[in-house]
PDB file of C-alpha atoms in Angstrom:
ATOM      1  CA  UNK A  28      16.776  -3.645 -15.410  1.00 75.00           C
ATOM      2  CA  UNK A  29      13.223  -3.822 -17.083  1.00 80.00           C
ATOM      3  CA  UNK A  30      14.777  -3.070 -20.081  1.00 81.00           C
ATOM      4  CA  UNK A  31      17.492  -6.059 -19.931  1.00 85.00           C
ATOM      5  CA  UNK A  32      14.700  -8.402 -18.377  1.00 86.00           C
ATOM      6  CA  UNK A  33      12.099  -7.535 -21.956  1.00 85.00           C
ATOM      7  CA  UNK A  34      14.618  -7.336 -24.146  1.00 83.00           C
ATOM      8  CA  UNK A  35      17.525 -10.259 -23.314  1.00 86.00           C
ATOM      9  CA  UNK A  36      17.481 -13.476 -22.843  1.00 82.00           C
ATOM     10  CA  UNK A  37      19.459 -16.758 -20.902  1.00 88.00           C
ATOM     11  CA  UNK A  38      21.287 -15.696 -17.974  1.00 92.00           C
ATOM     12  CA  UNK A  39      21.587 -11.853 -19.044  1.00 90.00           C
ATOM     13  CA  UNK A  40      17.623 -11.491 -18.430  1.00 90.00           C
ATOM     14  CA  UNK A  41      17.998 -14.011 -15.593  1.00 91.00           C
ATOM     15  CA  UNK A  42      20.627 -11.914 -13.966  1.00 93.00           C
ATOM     16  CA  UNK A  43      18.567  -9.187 -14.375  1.00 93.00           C
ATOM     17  CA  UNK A  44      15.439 -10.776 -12.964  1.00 92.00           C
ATOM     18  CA  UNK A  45      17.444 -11.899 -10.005  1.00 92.00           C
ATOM     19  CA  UNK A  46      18.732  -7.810  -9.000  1.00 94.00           C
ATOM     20  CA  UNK A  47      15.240  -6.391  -9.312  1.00 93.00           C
ATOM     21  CA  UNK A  48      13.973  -8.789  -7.136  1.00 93.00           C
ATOM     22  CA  UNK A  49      16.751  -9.092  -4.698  1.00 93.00           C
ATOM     23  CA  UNK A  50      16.664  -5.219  -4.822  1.00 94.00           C
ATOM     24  CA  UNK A  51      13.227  -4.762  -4.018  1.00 93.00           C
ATOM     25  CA  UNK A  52      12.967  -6.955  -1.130  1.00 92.00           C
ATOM     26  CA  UNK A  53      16.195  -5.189   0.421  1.00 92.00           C
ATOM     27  CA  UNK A  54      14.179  -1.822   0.654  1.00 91.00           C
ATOM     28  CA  UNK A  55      11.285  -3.806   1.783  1.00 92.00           C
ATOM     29  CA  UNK A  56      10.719  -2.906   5.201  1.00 92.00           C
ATOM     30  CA  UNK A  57      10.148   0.847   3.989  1.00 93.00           C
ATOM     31  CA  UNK A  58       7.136  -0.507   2.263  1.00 92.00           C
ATOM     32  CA  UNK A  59       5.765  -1.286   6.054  1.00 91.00           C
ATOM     33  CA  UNK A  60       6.395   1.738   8.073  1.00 94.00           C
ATOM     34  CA  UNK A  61       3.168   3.378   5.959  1.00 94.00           C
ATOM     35  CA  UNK A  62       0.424   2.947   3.717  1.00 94.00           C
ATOM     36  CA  UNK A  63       2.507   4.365   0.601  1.00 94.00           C
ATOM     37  CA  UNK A  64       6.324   4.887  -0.181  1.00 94.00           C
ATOM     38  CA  UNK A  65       7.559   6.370   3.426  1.00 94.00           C
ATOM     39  CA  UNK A  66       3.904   8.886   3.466  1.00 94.00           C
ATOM     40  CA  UNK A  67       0.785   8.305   4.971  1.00 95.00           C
ATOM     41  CA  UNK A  68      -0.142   9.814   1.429  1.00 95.00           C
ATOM     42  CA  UNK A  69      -0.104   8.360  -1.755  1.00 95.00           C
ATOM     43  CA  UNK A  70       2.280  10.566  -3.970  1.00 95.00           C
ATOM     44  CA  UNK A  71       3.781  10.526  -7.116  1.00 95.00           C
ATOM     45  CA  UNK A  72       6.534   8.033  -6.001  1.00 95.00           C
ATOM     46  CA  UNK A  73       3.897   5.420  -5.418  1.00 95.00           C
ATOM     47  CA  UNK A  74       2.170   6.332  -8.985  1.00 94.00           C
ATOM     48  CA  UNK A  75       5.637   5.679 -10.795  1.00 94.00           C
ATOM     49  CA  UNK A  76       6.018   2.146  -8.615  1.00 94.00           C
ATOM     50  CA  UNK A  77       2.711   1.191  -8.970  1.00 95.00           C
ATOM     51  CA  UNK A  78       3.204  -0.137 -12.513  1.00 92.00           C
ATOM     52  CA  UNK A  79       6.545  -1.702 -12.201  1.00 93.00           C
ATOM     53  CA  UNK A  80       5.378  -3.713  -9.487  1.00 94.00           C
ATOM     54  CA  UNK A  81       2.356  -4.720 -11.310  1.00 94.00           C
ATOM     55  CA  UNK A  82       4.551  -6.421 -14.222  1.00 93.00           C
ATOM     56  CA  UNK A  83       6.312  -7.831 -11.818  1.00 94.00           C
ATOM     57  CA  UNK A  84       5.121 -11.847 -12.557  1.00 93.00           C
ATOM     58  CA  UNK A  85       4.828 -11.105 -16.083  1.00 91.00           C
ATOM     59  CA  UNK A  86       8.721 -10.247 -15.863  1.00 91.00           C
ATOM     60  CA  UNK A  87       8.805 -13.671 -13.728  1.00 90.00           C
ATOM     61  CA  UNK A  88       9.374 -12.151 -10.950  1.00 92.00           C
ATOM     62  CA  UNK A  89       8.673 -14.069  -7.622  1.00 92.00           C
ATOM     63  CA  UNK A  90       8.571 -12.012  -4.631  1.00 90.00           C
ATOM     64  CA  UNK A  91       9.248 -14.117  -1.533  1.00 87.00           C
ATOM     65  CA  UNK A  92      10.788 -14.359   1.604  1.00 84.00           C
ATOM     66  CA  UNK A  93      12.300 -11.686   4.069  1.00 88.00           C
ATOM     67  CA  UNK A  94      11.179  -8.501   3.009  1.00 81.00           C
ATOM     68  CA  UNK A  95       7.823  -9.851   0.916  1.00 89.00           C
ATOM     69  CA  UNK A  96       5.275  -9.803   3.445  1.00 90.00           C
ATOM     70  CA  UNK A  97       5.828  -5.814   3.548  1.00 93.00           C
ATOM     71  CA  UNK A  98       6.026  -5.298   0.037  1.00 94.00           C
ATOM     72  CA  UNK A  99       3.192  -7.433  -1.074  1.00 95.00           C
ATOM     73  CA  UNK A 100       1.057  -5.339   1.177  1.00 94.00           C
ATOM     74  CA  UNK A 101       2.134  -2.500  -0.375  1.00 95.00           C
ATOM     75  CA  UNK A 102       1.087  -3.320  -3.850  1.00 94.00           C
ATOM     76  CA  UNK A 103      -2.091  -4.570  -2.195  1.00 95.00           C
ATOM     77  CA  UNK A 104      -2.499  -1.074  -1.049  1.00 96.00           C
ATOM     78  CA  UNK A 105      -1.925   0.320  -4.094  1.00 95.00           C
ATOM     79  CA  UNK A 106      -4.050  -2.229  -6.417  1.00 96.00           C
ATOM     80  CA  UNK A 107      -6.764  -1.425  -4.795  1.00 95.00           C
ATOM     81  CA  UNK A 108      -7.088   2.100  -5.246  1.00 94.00           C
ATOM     82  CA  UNK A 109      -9.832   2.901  -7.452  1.00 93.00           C
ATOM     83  CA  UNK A 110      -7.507   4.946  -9.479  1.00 91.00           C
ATOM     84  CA  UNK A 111      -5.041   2.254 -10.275  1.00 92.00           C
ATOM     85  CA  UNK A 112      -7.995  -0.096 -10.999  1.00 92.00           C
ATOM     86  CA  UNK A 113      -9.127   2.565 -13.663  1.00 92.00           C
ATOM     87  CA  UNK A 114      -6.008   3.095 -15.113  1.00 90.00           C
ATOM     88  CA  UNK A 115      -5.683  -1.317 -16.463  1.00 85.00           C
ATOM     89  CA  UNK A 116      -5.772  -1.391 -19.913  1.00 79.00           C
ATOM     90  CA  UNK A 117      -6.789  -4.828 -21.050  1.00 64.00           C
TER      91      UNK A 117
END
């Protein structure tokens, strides 16, 4: 989907746009039931979601409502970490 979103346009990016963002928000309550993706850990699942989620307005990607609350708190969680912060490229 990040690839059709970057690399189409009109209603084939659009389209796109709208499944990644209606997909994330349907597995949003997982992103509440712990700090990280389903651990109280961060793991290697949150390092590979970590930068898709960070794209996510440049993509145009609006996250809101059911499901956001829990999912913007995740990426909270995770932008935070010193390690993420470290890892921004200008």
């Amino acid at each position: 989907l990040m690839d059709k979103i970057e690399k189409s346009s009109g209603q084939e990016a659009e389209s796109a746009r709208r499944q990644l963002r209606e997909e994330l928000l349907a597995i949003a309550p997982i992103f509440g039931q712990a700090p990280y993706f389903m651990s109280e850990e961060f793991s290697l699942v949150d390092c590979y979601l970590a930068p898709l989620l960070w794209r996510l307005p440049q993509l145009g990607i609006e996250l809101s409502g059911a499901g956001s609350k829990e999912l913007k708190g995740y990426m909270t969680r995770v932008f935070e970490r010193d390690a993420f912060l470290a890892s921004l490229t200008e």
